[in-house]
mmCIF file of C-alpha atoms in Angstrom:
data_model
loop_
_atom_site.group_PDB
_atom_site.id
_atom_site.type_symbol
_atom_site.label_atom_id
_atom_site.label_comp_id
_atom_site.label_asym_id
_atom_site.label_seq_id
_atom_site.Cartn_x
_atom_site.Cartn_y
_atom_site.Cartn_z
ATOM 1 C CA UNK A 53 0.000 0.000 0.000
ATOM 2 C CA UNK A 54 0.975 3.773 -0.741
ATOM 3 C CA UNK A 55 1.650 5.864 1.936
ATOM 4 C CA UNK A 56 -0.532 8.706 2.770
ATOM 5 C CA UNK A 57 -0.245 12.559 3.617
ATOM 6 C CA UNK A 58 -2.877 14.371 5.225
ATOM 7 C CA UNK A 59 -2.567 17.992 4.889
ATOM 8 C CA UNK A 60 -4.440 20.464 6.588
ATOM 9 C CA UNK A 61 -5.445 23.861 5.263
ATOM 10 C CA UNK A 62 -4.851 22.162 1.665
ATOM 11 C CA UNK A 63 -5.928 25.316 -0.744
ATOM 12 C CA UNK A 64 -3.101 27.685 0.457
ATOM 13 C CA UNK A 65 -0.555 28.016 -2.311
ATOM 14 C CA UNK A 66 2.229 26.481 -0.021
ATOM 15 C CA UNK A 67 -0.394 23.600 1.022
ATOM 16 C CA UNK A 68 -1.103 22.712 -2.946
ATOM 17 C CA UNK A 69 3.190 22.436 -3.346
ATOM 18 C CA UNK A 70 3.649 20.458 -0.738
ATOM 19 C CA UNK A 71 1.016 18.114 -1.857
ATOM 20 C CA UNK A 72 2.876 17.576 -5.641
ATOM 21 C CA UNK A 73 6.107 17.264 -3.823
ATOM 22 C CA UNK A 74 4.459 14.388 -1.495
ATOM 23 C CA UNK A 75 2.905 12.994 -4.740
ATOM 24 C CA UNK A 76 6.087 12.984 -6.099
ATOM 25 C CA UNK A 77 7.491 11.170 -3.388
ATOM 26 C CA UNK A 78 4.841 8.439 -3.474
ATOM 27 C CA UNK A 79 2.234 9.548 -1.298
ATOM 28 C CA UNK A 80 -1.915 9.783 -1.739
ATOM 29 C CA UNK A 81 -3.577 12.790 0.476
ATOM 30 C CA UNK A 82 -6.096 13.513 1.847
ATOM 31 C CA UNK A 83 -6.558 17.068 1.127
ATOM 32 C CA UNK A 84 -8.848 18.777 3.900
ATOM 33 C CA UNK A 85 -9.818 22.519 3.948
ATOM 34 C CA UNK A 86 -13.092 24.812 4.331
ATOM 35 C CA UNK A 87 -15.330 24.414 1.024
ATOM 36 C CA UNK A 88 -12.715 22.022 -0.019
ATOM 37 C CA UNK A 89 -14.949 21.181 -2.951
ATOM 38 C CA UNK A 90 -13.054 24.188 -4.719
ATOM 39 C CA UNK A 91 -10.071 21.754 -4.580
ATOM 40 C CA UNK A 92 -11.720 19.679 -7.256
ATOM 41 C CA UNK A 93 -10.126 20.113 -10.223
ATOM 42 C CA UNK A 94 -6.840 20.469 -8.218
ATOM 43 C CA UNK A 95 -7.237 16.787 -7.191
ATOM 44 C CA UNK A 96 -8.364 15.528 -10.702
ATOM 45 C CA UNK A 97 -5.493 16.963 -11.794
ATOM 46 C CA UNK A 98 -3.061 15.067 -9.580
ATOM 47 C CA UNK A 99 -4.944 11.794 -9.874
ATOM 48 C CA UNK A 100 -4.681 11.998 -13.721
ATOM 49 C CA UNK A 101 -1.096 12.801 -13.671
ATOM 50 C CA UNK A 102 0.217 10.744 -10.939
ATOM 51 C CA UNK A 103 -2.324 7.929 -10.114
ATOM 52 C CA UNK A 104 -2.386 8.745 -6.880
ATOM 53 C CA UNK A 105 -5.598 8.910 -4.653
ATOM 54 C CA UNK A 106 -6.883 12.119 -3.239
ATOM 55 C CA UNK A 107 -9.608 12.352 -1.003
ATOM 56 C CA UNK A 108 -11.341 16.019 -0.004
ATOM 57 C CA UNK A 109 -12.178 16.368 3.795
ATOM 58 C CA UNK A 110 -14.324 19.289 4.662
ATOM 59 C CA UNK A 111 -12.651 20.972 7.575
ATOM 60 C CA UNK A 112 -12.754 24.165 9.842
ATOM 61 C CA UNK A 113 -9.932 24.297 12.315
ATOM 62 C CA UNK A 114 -11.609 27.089 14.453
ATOM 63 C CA UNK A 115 -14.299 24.159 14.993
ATOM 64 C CA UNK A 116 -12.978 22.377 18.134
ATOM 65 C CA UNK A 117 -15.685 20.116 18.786
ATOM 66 C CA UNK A 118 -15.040 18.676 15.770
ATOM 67 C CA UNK A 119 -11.151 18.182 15.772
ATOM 68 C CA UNK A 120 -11.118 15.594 18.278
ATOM 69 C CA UNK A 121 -12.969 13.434 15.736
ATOM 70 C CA UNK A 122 -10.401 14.262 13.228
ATOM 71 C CA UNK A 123 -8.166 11.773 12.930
ATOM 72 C CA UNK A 124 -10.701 8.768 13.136
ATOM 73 C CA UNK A 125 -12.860 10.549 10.419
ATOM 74 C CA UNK A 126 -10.057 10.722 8.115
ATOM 75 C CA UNK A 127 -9.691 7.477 8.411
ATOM 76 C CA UNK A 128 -12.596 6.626 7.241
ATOM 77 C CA UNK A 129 -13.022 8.618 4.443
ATOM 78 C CA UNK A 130 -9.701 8.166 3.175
ATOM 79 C CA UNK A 131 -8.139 5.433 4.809
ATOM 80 C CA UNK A 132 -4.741 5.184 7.416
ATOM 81 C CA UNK A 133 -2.656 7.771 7.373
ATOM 82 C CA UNK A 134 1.277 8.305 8.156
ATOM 83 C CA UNK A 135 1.675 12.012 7.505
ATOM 84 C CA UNK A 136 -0.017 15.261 8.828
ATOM 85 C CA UNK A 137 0.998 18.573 7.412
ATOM 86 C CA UNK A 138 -0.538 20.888 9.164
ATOM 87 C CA UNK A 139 -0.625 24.154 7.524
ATOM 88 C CA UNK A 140 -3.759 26.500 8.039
ATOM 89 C CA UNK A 141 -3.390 30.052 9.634
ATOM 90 C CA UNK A 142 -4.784 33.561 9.746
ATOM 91 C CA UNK A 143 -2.398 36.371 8.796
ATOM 92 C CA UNK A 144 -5.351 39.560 9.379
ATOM 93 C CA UNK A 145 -4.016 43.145 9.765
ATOM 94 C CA UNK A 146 -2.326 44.372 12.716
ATOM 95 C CA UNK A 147 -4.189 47.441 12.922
ATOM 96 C CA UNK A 148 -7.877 45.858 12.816
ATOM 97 C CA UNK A 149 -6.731 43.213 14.976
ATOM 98 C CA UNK A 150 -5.753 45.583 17.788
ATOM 99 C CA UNK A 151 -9.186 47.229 18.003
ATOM 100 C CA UNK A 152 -11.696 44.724 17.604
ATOM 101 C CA UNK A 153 -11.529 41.198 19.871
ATOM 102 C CA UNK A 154 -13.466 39.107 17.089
ATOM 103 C CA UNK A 155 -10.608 39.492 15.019
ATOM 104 C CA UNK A 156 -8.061 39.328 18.021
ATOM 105 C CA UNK A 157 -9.575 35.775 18.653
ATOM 106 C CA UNK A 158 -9.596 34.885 15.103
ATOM 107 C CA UNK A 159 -5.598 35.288 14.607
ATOM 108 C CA UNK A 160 -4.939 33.914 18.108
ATOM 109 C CA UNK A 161 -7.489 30.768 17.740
ATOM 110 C CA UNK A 162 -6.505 30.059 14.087
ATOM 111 C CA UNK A 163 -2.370 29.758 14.207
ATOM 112 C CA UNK A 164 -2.017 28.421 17.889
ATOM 113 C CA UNK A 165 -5.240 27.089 19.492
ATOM 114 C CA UNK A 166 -7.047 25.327 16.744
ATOM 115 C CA UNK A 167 -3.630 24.252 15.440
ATOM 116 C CA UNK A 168 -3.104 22.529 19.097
ATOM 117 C CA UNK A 169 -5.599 21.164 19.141
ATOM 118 C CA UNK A 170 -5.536 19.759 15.697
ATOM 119 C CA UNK A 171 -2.163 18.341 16.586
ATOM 120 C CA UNK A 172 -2.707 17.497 19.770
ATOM 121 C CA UNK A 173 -5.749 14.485 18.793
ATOM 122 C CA UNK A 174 -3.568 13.627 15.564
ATOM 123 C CA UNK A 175 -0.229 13.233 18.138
ATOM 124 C CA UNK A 176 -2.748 10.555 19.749
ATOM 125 C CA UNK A 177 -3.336 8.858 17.048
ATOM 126 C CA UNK A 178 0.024 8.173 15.935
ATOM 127 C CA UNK A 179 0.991 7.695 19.404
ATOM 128 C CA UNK A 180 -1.574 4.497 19.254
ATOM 129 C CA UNK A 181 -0.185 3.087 16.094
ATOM 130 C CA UNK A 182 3.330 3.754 17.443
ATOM 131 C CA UNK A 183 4.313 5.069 13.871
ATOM 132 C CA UNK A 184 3.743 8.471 11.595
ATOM 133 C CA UNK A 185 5.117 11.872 11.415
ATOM 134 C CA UNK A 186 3.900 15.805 12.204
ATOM 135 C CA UNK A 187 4.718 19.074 10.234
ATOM 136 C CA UNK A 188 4.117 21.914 11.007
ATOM 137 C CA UNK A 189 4.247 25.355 9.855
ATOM 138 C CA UNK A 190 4.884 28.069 11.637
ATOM 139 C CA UNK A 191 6.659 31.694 10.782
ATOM 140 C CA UNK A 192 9.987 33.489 11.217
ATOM 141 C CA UNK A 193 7.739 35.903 13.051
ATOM 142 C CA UNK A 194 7.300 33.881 16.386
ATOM 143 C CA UNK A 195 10.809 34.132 16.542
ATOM 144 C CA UNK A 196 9.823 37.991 18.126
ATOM 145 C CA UNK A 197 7.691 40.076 18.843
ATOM 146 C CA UNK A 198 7.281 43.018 16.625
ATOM 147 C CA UNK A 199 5.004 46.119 16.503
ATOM 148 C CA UNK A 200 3.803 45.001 13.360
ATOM 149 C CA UNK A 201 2.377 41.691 13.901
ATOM 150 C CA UNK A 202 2.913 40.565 16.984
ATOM 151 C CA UNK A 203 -0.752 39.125 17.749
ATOM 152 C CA UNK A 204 0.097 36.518 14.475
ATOM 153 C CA UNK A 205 3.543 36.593 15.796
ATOM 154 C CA UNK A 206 2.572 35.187 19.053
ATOM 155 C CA UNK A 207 0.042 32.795 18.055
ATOM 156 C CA UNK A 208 3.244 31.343 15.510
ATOM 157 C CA UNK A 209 5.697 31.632 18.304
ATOM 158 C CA UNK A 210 3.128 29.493 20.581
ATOM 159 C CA UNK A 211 2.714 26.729 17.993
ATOM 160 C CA UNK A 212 6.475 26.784 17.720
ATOM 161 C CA UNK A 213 6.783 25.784 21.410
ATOM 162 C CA UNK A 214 3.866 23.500 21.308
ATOM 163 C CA UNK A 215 5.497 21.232 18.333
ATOM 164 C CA UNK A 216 9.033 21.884 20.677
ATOM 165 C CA UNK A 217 7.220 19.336 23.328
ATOM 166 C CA UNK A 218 5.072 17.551 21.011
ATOM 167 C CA UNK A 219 8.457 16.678 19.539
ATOM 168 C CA UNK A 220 9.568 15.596 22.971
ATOM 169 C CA UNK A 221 6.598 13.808 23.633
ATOM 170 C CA UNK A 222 6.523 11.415 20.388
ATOM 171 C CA UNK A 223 10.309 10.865 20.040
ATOM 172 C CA UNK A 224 10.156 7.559 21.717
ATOM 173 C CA UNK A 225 7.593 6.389 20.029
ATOM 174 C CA UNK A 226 9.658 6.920 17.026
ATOM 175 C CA UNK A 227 7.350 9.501 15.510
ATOM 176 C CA UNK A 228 8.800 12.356 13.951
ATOM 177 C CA UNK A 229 7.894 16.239 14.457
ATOM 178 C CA UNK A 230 9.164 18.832 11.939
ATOM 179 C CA UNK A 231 8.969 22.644 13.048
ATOM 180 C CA UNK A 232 8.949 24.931 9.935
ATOM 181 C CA UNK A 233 9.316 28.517 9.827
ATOM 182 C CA UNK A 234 9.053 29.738 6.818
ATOM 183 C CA UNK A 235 10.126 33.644 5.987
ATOM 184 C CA UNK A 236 8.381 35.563 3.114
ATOM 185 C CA UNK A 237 6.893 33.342 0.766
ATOM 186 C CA UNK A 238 5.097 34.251 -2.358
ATOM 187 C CA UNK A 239 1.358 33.325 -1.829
ATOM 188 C CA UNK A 240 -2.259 35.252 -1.597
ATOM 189 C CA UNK A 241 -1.993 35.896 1.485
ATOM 190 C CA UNK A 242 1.045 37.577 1.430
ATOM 191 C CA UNK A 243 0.064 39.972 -1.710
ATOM 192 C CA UNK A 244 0.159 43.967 -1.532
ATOM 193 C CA UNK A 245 2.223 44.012 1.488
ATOM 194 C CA UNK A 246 4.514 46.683 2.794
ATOM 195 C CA UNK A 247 8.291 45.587 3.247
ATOM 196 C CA UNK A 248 8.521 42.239 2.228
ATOM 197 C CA UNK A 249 11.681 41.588 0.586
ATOM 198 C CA UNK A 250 13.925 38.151 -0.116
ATOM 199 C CA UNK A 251 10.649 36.447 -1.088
ATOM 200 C CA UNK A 252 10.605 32.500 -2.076
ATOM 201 C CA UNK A 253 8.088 30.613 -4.351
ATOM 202 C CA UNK A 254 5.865 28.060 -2.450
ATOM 203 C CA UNK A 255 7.830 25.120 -4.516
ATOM 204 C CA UNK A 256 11.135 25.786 -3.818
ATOM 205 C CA UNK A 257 9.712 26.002 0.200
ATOM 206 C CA UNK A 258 7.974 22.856 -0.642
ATOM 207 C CA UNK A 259 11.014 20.969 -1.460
ATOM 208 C CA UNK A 260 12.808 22.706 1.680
ATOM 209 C CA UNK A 261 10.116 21.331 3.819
ATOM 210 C CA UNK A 262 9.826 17.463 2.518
ATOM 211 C CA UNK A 263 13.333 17.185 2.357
ATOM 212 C CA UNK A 264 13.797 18.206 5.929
ATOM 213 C CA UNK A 265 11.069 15.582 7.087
ATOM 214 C CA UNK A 266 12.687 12.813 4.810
ATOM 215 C CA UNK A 267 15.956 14.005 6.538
ATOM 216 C CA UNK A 268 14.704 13.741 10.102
ATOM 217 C CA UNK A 269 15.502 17.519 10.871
ATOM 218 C CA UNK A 270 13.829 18.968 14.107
ATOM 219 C CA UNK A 271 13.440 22.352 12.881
ATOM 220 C CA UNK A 272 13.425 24.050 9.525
ATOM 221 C CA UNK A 273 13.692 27.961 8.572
ATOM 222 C CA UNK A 274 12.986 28.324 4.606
ATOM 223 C CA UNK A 275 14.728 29.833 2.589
ATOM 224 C CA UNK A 276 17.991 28.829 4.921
ATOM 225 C CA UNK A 277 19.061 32.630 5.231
ATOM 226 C CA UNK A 278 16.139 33.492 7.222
ATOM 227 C CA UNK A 279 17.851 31.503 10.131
ATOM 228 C CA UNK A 280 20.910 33.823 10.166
ATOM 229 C CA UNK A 281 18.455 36.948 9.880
ATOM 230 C CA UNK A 282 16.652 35.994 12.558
ATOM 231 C CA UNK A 283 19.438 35.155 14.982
ATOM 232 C CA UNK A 284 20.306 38.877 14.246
ATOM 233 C CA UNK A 285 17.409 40.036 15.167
ATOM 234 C CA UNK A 286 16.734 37.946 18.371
ATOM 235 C CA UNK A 287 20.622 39.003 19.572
ATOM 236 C CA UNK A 288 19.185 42.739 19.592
ATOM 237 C CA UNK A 289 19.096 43.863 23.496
ATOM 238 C CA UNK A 290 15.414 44.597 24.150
ATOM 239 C CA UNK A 291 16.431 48.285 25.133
ATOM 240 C CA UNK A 292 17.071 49.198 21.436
ATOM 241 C CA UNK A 293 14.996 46.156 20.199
ATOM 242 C CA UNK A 294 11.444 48.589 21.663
ATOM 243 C CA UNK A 295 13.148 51.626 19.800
ATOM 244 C CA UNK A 296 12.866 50.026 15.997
ATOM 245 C CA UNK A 297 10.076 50.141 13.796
ATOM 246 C CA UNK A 298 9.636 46.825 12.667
#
């Protein structure tokens, strides 16, 4: 039997390369998103190309009740699993998010606590079968807090820490946890904003990101450089650190 990749938040534009690079690897996916049906031709696509099976899930991470049931429902749609790519999150703008808790919750509930939870009941169920593998992705901007995102930036930095333990947790059981954190990356969600510069295609962070599970690394910033940028900028004492304007 093929292996297979579930990967949550599967429309994003990293989400749809990291599913062709898994294909490409072997895998069939289960591909599970909100109105996931717009994934449809997307999945026809790789099916007629690569034989592979792809199932759609129809999935809301901000829906907790429901993401207990997860793992056992993807089961039975699709079948056993031994991958979760967990990739759904909620950029918003700084400046609405500051003044209105609806969106507050929304940024803080989409990148850390549905994402938690999400991994938490899918570190069970690998943790039962004694076998599988976690990625997730996170953001060079949990690495500090800035002025200019730092309600997304602590949500990131949160789910950071949570796959630090989760890692910790599942190592004996010989279950692997990949922590990726990714810098600017050319997608939707990043288009028509301010200051982005250095910016990498969602392919070439595709192939950073399977190649770093394959390889068994703990922790993965993509493109590389964005690890030496942000060792910079976390070795900046916190008395000029509050003076920037970043």
């Amino acid at each position: 039997m093929k292996k297979r990749a579930l990967i949550l938040g599967a429309k994003s534009a990293i989400a749809r390369a990291i599913a062709l690079r898994l294909v490409a690897d072997g895998y069939d996916l289960a591909l599970a998103a909100r109105q996931v049906e717009a994934l449809s031709p997307f999945a026809a696509d790789i099916q007629l190309r690569h034989q592979s099976q792809v199932d759609l899930i129809e999935f809301d991470g901000l829906d907790f009740a429901e993401l207990e049931r997860l793992p056992q429902r993807v089961e039975r749609i699709a079948g056993p699993f031994e991958l979760s790519v967990l990739v759904f999150g909620y950029l918003g703008s700084q400046e609405e998010t500051e003044n209105n808790t609806e969106e507050m919750l929304k940024v803080l509930n989409a990148n850390f606590t549905g994402a938690a939870v999400a991994l938490g009941h899918l570190a069970n169920y690998f943790k039962q079968k004694a076998s599988g593998g976690i990625i997730g992705i996170g953001s060079v901007a949990g690495d500090r807090g800035r002025q200019s995102n730092f309600f997304y930036g602590a949500a990131k930095g949160g789910l950071a820490l949570f796959l630090q333990g989760l890692r910790n947790r599942l190592a004996p059981s010989g279950i692997h946890v990949l922590t990726v954190k990714p810098g600017f990356v050319d997608t939707p969600m990043t288009e028509g904003l301010d200051g982005l510069f250095l910016v990498a295609k969602p392919e070439s962070v595709a192939d950073d990101i399977v190649r770093a599970y394959n390889k068994k690394k703990d922790v993965l910033y993509t493109p590389f450089f964005w690890r030496w940028i942000m060792l910079i900028i976390r070795g900046i004492p916190e008395r000029i650190f509050k003076k920037l304007s970043l």
